[in-house]
């Protein structure tokens, strides 16, 4: 199964993506994790993206597309988390998946209000000390989400691929809604 999960920062996207991956035995391909690992390694990619991540800005599309192309080419199924974040990234994803004849089965959207998202991110910042969970970077990331990633959501909605889930519920309730959605996809295949 090929699953894309969308939602704003603080929607619980990473948590749910990990659960889906574990429950269905598929890899969790999370661009934020890949980029943070590159930063921790001090690789060439890491050095280049470190200041971008810290500000809460977006890494250039061409860099992200190359990164994800390499990764998805070797996977049959996956839970994709953190990509695409812009319409050009979504276009690139659609065409690369079409090329390798591995279309997405479903696009999940975790819906939460900005208030809830902000509250959760501030809490996470206090616990995990992620460089981009500082108030300024959080605001920048949410702004980018509304301006650049919401059009991606609308693109998949228009294509009839989107299943929206209420992300303000507890982790297990959200997980149950997601499993119902994935069950329906399995039944269609
Ligand atoms: P969050 O969703 O909480 O912002 P992520 O871990 O998904 O966290 O991403 C962290 C950072 O990594 C982003 O703020 C951005 O700088 C960079 N990043 C991740 N994925 C992408 C992408 N597809 N395009 C551009 N930048 C990205």
PDB file of C-alpha atoms and ligand atoms in Angstrom:
ATOM      1  CA  UNK A   1       0.000   0.000   0.000  1.00  0.00           C
ATOM      2  CA  UNK A   2       1.248   3.504  -0.779  1.00  0.00           C
ATOM      3  CA  UNK A   3      -0.043   6.096   1.652  1.00  0.00           C
ATOM      4  CA  UNK A   4       0.570   9.822   1.771  1.00  0.00           C
ATOM      5  CA  UNK A   5      -0.187  11.619   5.021  1.00  0.00           C
ATOM      6  CA  UNK A   6      -0.790  15.380   5.049  1.00  0.00           C
ATOM      7  CA  UNK A   7      -1.566  17.809   7.836  1.00  0.00           C
ATOM      8  CA  UNK A   8      -0.146  20.866   9.520  1.00  0.00           C
ATOM      9  CA  UNK A   9       2.712  20.825  11.984  1.00  0.00           C
ATOM     10  CA  UNK A  10       1.318  19.597  15.288  1.00  0.00           C
ATOM     11  CA  UNK A  11      -1.432  17.534  13.661  1.00  0.00           C
ATOM     12  CA  UNK A  12       0.145  14.300  14.904  1.00  0.00           C
ATOM     13  CA  UNK A  13       1.175  13.325  11.398  1.00  0.00           C
ATOM     14  CA  UNK A  14       4.531  11.828  12.434  1.00  0.00           C
ATOM     15  CA  UNK A  15       2.970   9.853  15.299  1.00  0.00           C
ATOM     16  CA  UNK A  16       0.250   8.392  13.089  1.00  0.00           C
ATOM     17  CA  UNK A  17       2.616   7.731  10.181  1.00  0.00           C
ATOM     18  CA  UNK A  18       4.822   5.660  12.511  1.00  0.00           C
ATOM     19  CA  UNK A  19       1.782   3.693  13.721  1.00  0.00           C
ATOM     20  CA  UNK A  20       0.620   2.936  10.182  1.00  0.00           C
ATOM     21  CA  UNK A  21       4.135   1.888   9.186  1.00  0.00           C
ATOM     22  CA  UNK A  22       4.459  -0.443  12.185  1.00  0.00           C
ATOM     23  CA  UNK A  23       0.951  -1.907  11.835  1.00  0.00           C
ATOM     24  CA  UNK A  24       1.336  -2.665   8.124  1.00  0.00           C
ATOM     25  CA  UNK A  25       5.050  -3.421   8.000  1.00  0.00           C
ATOM     26  CA  UNK A  26       5.925  -0.657   5.605  1.00  0.00           C
ATOM     27  CA  UNK A  27       8.643   1.968   5.740  1.00  0.00           C
ATOM     28  CA  UNK A  28       7.910   5.424   7.172  1.00  0.00           C
ATOM     29  CA  UNK A  29       9.533   7.847   4.765  1.00  0.00           C
ATOM     30  CA  UNK A  30       9.659  11.139   6.671  1.00  0.00           C
ATOM     31  CA  UNK A  31      11.525  13.955   4.970  1.00  0.00           C
ATOM     32  CA  UNK A  32      11.932  15.901   8.233  1.00  0.00           C
ATOM     33  CA  UNK A  33      13.633  12.867   9.833  1.00  0.00           C
ATOM     34  CA  UNK A  34      15.842  12.343   6.757  1.00  0.00           C
ATOM     35  CA  UNK A  35      16.911  15.993   6.803  1.00  0.00           C
ATOM     36  CA  UNK A  36      17.523  16.059  10.566  1.00  0.00           C
ATOM     37  CA  UNK A  37      19.632  12.890  10.252  1.00  0.00           C
ATOM     38  CA  UNK A  38      21.685  14.612   7.534  1.00  0.00           C
ATOM     39  CA  UNK A  39      22.188  17.610   9.827  1.00  0.00           C
ATOM     40  CA  UNK A  40      23.279  15.320  12.694  1.00  0.00           C
ATOM     41  CA  UNK A  41      25.734  13.519  10.365  1.00  0.00           C
ATOM     42  CA  UNK A  42      27.237  16.793   9.208  1.00  0.00           C
ATOM     43  CA  UNK A  43      26.946  15.591   5.590  1.00  0.00           C
ATOM     44  CA  UNK A  44      27.100  18.033   2.692  1.00  0.00           C
ATOM     45  CA  UNK A  45      23.298  17.957   2.497  1.00  0.00           C
ATOM     46  CA  UNK A  46      23.080  18.495   6.259  1.00  0.00           C
ATOM     47  CA  UNK A  47      25.342  21.539   6.222  1.00  0.00           C
ATOM     48  CA  UNK A  48      23.285  23.036   3.429  1.00  0.00           C
ATOM     49  CA  UNK A  49      19.879  22.518   5.033  1.00  0.00           C
ATOM     50  CA  UNK A  50      20.687  23.154   8.724  1.00  0.00           C
ATOM     51  CA  UNK A  51      20.051  26.936   8.679  1.00  0.00           C
ATOM     52  CA  UNK A  52      16.887  26.456   6.589  1.00  0.00           C
ATOM     53  CA  UNK A  53      15.439  23.954   9.075  1.00  0.00           C
ATOM     54  CA  UNK A  54      16.315  26.148  12.023  1.00  0.00           C
ATOM     55  CA  UNK A  55      14.382  29.100  10.562  1.00  0.00           C
ATOM     56  CA  UNK A  56      11.380  26.917   9.761  1.00  0.00           C
ATOM     57  CA  UNK A  57      11.760  27.668   6.060  1.00  0.00           C
ATOM     58  CA  UNK A  58      11.407  25.153   3.240  1.00  0.00           C
ATOM     59  CA  UNK A  59      14.280  23.331   1.596  1.00  0.00           C
ATOM     60  CA  UNK A  60      14.360  24.052  -2.191  1.00  0.00           C
ATOM     61  CA  UNK A  61      11.991  21.875  -4.248  1.00  0.00           C
ATOM     62  CA  UNK A  62      14.674  20.462  -6.584  1.00  0.00           C
ATOM     63  CA  UNK A  63      16.740  19.216  -3.661  1.00  0.00           C
ATOM     64  CA  UNK A  64      13.707  17.574  -2.039  1.00  0.00           C
ATOM     65  CA  UNK A  65      12.546  15.979  -5.284  1.00  0.00           C
ATOM     66  CA  UNK A  66      15.975  14.379  -5.891  1.00  0.00           C
ATOM     67  CA  UNK A  67      16.071  13.128  -2.320  1.00  0.00           C
ATOM     68  CA  UNK A  68      12.628  11.531  -2.465  1.00  0.00           C
ATOM     69  CA  UNK A  69      13.033  10.109  -5.964  1.00  0.00           C
ATOM     70  CA  UNK A  70      16.027   8.044  -4.837  1.00  0.00           C
ATOM     71  CA  UNK A  71      14.155   6.775  -1.813  1.00  0.00           C
ATOM     72  CA  UNK A  72      10.804   5.906  -3.381  1.00  0.00           C
ATOM     73  CA  UNK A  73      12.397   4.111  -6.314  1.00  0.00           C
ATOM     74  CA  UNK A  74      13.526   1.334  -3.953  1.00  0.00           C
ATOM     75  CA  UNK A  75      10.257   0.938  -1.995  1.00  0.00           C
ATOM     76  CA  UNK A  76       7.104  -0.907  -3.019  1.00  0.00           C
ATOM     77  CA  UNK A  77       4.886   0.373  -0.257  1.00  0.00           C
ATOM     78  CA  UNK A  78       5.424   3.317   2.064  1.00  0.00           C
ATOM     79  CA  UNK A  79       3.922   5.929   4.319  1.00  0.00           C
ATOM     80  CA  UNK A  80       5.127   9.239   2.980  1.00  0.00           C
ATOM     81  CA  UNK A  81       5.266  12.039   5.563  1.00  0.00           C
ATOM     82  CA  UNK A  82       6.509  15.599   4.984  1.00  0.00           C
ATOM     83  CA  UNK A  83       6.540  15.489   1.193  1.00  0.00           C
ATOM     84  CA  UNK A  84       5.035  16.970  -0.967  1.00  0.00           C
ATOM     85  CA  UNK A  85       4.829  20.343   0.763  1.00  0.00           C
ATOM     86  CA  UNK A  86       4.393  22.486  -2.363  1.00  0.00           C
ATOM     87  CA  UNK A  87       2.482  22.103  -5.631  1.00  0.00           C
ATOM     88  CA  UNK A  88       5.700  21.678  -7.684  1.00  0.00           C
ATOM     89  CA  UNK A  89       6.722  18.875  -5.289  1.00  0.00           C
ATOM     90  CA  UNK A  90       3.288  17.253  -5.716  1.00  0.00           C
ATOM     91  CA  UNK A  91       3.572  17.442  -9.493  1.00  0.00           C
ATOM     92  CA  UNK A  92       7.024  15.884  -9.334  1.00  0.00           C
ATOM     93  CA  UNK A  93       5.745  13.131  -7.026  1.00  0.00           C
ATOM     94  CA  UNK A  94       2.795  12.314  -9.288  1.00  0.00           C
ATOM     95  CA  UNK A  95       4.992  12.054 -12.351  1.00  0.00           C
ATOM     96  CA  UNK A  96       7.710   9.991 -10.669  1.00  0.00           C
ATOM     97  CA  UNK A  97       5.151   7.523  -9.273  1.00  0.00           C
ATOM     98  CA  UNK A  98       3.465   7.316 -12.656  1.00  0.00           C
ATOM     99  CA  UNK A  99       6.835   6.607 -14.264  1.00  0.00           C
ATOM    100  CA  UNK A 100       7.514   3.661 -11.969  1.00  0.00           C
ATOM    101  CA  UNK A 101       3.832   2.611 -12.079  1.00  0.00           C
ATOM    102  CA  UNK A 102       3.378   2.865  -8.329  1.00  0.00           C
ATOM    103  CA  UNK A 103       0.495   5.320  -7.787  1.00  0.00           C
ATOM    104  CA  UNK A 104      -0.645   6.429  -4.329  1.00  0.00           C
ATOM    105  CA  UNK A 105      -3.537   4.406  -2.917  1.00  0.00           C
ATOM    106  CA  UNK A 106      -4.781   7.052  -0.531  1.00  0.00           C
ATOM    107  CA  UNK A 107      -3.994  10.509   0.819  1.00  0.00           C
ATOM    108  CA  UNK A 108      -4.847  11.047   4.491  1.00  0.00           C
ATOM    109  CA  UNK A 109      -5.378  14.533   5.890  1.00  0.00           C
ATOM    110  CA  UNK A 110      -5.150  15.147   9.627  1.00  0.00           C
ATOM    111  CA  UNK A 111      -7.238  18.213  10.374  1.00  0.00           C
ATOM    112  CA  UNK A 112      -6.466  20.399  13.393  1.00  0.00           C
ATOM    113  CA  UNK A 113      -6.998  24.081  14.100  1.00  0.00           C
ATOM    114  CA  UNK A 114      -4.017  26.442  14.318  1.00  0.00           C
ATOM    115  CA  UNK A 115      -4.717  26.912  18.038  1.00  0.00           C
ATOM    116  CA  UNK A 116      -4.397  23.206  18.787  1.00  0.00           C
ATOM    117  CA  UNK A 117      -1.377  22.862  16.481  1.00  0.00           C
ATOM    118  CA  UNK A 118       0.426  25.766  18.127  1.00  0.00           C
ATOM    119  CA  UNK A 119      -0.291  24.498  21.625  1.00  0.00           C
ATOM    120  CA  UNK A 120       1.059  21.020  20.792  1.00  0.00           C
ATOM    121  CA  UNK A 121       4.184  22.398  19.115  1.00  0.00           C
ATOM    122  CA  UNK A 122       5.042  24.689  22.006  1.00  0.00           C
ATOM    123  CA  UNK A 123       4.692  21.680  24.315  1.00  0.00           C
ATOM    124  CA  UNK A 124       6.899  19.530  22.073  1.00  0.00           C
ATOM    125  CA  UNK A 125       9.482  22.326  21.953  1.00  0.00           C
ATOM    126  CA  UNK A 126       9.675  22.316  25.732  1.00  0.00           C
ATOM    127  CA  UNK A 127      10.224  18.537  25.831  1.00  0.00           C
ATOM    128  CA  UNK A 128      12.266  17.696  22.736  1.00  0.00           C
ATOM    129  CA  UNK A 129      14.188  20.939  22.194  1.00  0.00           C
ATOM    130  CA  UNK A 130      13.840  20.715  18.434  1.00  0.00           C
ATOM    131  CA  UNK A 131      15.527  23.795  16.990  1.00  0.00           C
ATOM    132  CA  UNK A 132      12.454  24.634  14.898  1.00  0.00           C
ATOM    133  CA  UNK A 133       9.940  24.338  17.739  1.00  0.00           C
ATOM    134  CA  UNK A 134      10.719  27.912  18.832  1.00  0.00           C
ATOM    135  CA  UNK A 135       7.728  30.306  18.509  1.00  0.00           C
ATOM    136  CA  UNK A 136       9.139  32.246  15.506  1.00  0.00           C
ATOM    137  CA  UNK A 137       9.995  29.100  13.547  1.00  0.00           C
ATOM    138  CA  UNK A 138       6.617  27.532  14.454  1.00  0.00           C
ATOM    139  CA  UNK A 139       4.784  30.569  13.090  1.00  0.00           C
ATOM    140  CA  UNK A 140       6.895  30.465   9.916  1.00  0.00           C
ATOM    141  CA  UNK A 141       6.152  26.739   9.413  1.00  0.00           C
ATOM    142  CA  UNK A 142       2.398  27.175   9.897  1.00  0.00           C
ATOM    143  CA  UNK A 143       2.435  30.131   7.506  1.00  0.00           C
ATOM    144  CA  UNK A 144       4.206  28.023   4.877  1.00  0.00           C
ATOM    145  CA  UNK A 145       1.673  25.247   5.470  1.00  0.00           C
ATOM    146  CA  UNK A 146      -1.303  27.491   4.763  1.00  0.00           C
ATOM    147  CA  UNK A 147       0.277  29.236   1.779  1.00  0.00           C
ATOM    148  CA  UNK A 148       2.126  26.377   0.099  1.00  0.00           C
ATOM    149  CA  UNK A 149       0.865  23.017   1.384  1.00  0.00           C
ATOM    150  CA  UNK A 150      -2.893  23.647   1.530  1.00  0.00           C
ATOM    151  CA  UNK A 151      -2.959  23.919  -2.289  1.00  0.00           C
ATOM    152  CA  UNK A 152      -1.448  20.414  -2.302  1.00  0.00           C
ATOM    153  CA  UNK A 153      -4.327  19.227  -0.092  1.00  0.00           C
ATOM    154  CA  UNK A 154      -6.832  20.769  -2.510  1.00  0.00           C
ATOM    155  CA  UNK A 155      -5.099  19.069  -5.432  1.00  0.00           C
ATOM    156  CA  UNK A 156      -5.589  15.610  -3.916  1.00  0.00           C
ATOM    157  CA  UNK A 157      -9.118  16.494  -2.779  1.00  0.00           C
ATOM    158  CA  UNK A 158     -10.012  17.445  -6.359  1.00  0.00           C
ATOM    159  CA  UNK A 159      -8.531  14.149  -7.554  1.00  0.00           C
ATOM    160  CA  UNK A 160     -10.881  12.308  -5.152  1.00  0.00           C
ATOM    161  CA  UNK A 161      -7.947  10.746  -3.283  1.00  0.00           C
ATOM    162  CA  UNK A 162      -8.280  12.570   0.024  1.00  0.00           C
ATOM    163  CA  UNK A 163      -9.660  11.102   3.246  1.00  0.00           C
ATOM    164  CA  UNK A 164      -9.899  13.691   6.038  1.00  0.00           C
ATOM    165  CA  UNK A 165      -9.587  12.600   9.663  1.00  0.00           C
ATOM    166  CA  UNK A 166     -10.273  14.702  12.762  1.00  0.00           C
ATOM    167  CA  UNK A 167      -6.773  15.143  14.221  1.00  0.00           C
ATOM    168  CA  UNK A 168      -8.011  16.815  17.418  1.00  0.00           C
ATOM    169  CA  UNK A 169      -9.109  13.460  18.834  1.00  0.00           C
ATOM    170  CA  UNK A 170      -6.840  11.327  21.009  1.00  0.00           C
ATOM    171  CA  UNK A 171      -4.008   9.367  19.384  1.00  0.00           C
ATOM    172  CA  UNK A 172      -5.924   6.056  19.495  1.00  0.00           C
ATOM    173  CA  UNK A 173      -9.151   7.547  18.119  1.00  0.00           C
ATOM    174  CA  UNK A 174      -7.266   9.158  15.226  1.00  0.00           C
ATOM    175  CA  UNK A 175      -5.491   5.839  14.667  1.00  0.00           C
ATOM    176  CA  UNK A 176      -8.813   3.980  14.548  1.00  0.00           C
ATOM    177  CA  UNK A 177     -10.240   6.424  11.984  1.00  0.00           C
ATOM    178  CA  UNK A 178      -7.117   5.973   9.869  1.00  0.00           C
ATOM    179  CA  UNK A 179      -7.331   2.179  10.026  1.00  0.00           C
ATOM    180  CA  UNK A 180     -10.963   2.376   8.874  1.00  0.00           C
ATOM    181  CA  UNK A 181      -9.876   4.535   5.928  1.00  0.00           C
ATOM    182  CA  UNK A 182      -7.034   2.149   5.048  1.00  0.00           C
ATOM    183  CA  UNK A 183      -9.405  -0.818   5.326  1.00  0.00           C
ATOM    184  CA  UNK A 184     -11.668   0.804   2.745  1.00  0.00           C
ATOM    185  CA  UNK A 185      -8.679   1.282   0.425  1.00  0.00           C
ATOM    186  CA  UNK A 186      -7.668  -2.362   0.882  1.00  0.00           C
ATOM    187  CA  UNK A 187     -11.210  -3.419  -0.004  1.00  0.00           C
ATOM    188  CA  UNK A 188     -11.114  -1.390  -3.227  1.00  0.00           C
ATOM    189  CA  UNK A 189      -7.820  -2.870  -4.398  1.00  0.00           C
TER     190      UNK A 189
HETATM  191  P1  LIG B   1       7.059  19.792  10.752  1.00  0.00           P
HETATM  192  O1  LIG B   1       6.007  19.121   9.913  1.00  0.00           O
HETATM  193  O2  LIG B   1       6.720  19.781  12.202  1.00  0.00           O
HETATM  194  O3  LIG B   1       7.476  21.141  10.266  1.00  0.00           O
HETATM  195  P2  LIG B   1       9.082  18.000   9.627  1.00  0.00           P
HETATM  196  O4  LIG B   1       9.908  17.112  10.462  1.00  0.00           O
HETATM  197  O5  LIG B   1       8.133  17.375   8.658  1.00  0.00           O
HETATM  198  O6  LIG B   1       8.361  18.919  10.691  1.00  0.00           O
HETATM  199  O7  LIG B   1      10.016  19.003   8.799  1.00  0.00           O
HETATM  200  C1  LIG B   1      11.006  19.784   9.417  1.00  0.00           C
HETATM  201  C2  LIG B   1      11.636  20.754   8.410  1.00  0.00           C
HETATM  202  O8  LIG B   1      12.270  20.023   7.337  1.00  0.00           O
HETATM  203  C3  LIG B   1      10.680  21.704   7.695  1.00  0.00           C
HETATM  204  O9  LIG B   1      10.374  22.834   8.475  1.00  0.00           O
HETATM  205  C4  LIG B   1      11.496  22.051   6.446  1.00  0.00           C
HETATM  206  O10 LIG B   1      12.513  22.979   6.718  1.00  0.00           O
HETATM  207  C5  LIG B   1      12.182  20.745   6.106  1.00  0.00           C
HETATM  208  N1  LIG B   1      11.385  19.928   5.157  1.00  0.00           N
HETATM  209  C6  LIG B   1      10.843  18.693   5.393  1.00  0.00           C
HETATM  210  N2  LIG B   1      10.194  18.243   4.317  1.00  0.00           N
HETATM  211  C7  LIG B   1      10.301  19.200   3.362  1.00  0.00           C
HETATM  212  C8  LIG B   1       9.813  19.342   2.031  1.00  0.00           C
HETATM  213  N3  LIG B   1       9.072  18.393   1.443  1.00  0.00           N
HETATM  214  N4  LIG B   1      10.114  20.479   1.353  1.00  0.00           N
HETATM  215  C9  LIG B   1      10.870  21.437   1.905  1.00  0.00           C
HETATM  216  N5  LIG B   1      11.347  21.378   3.159  1.00  0.00           N
HETATM  217  C10 LIG B   1      11.071  20.282   3.883  1.00  0.00           C
END
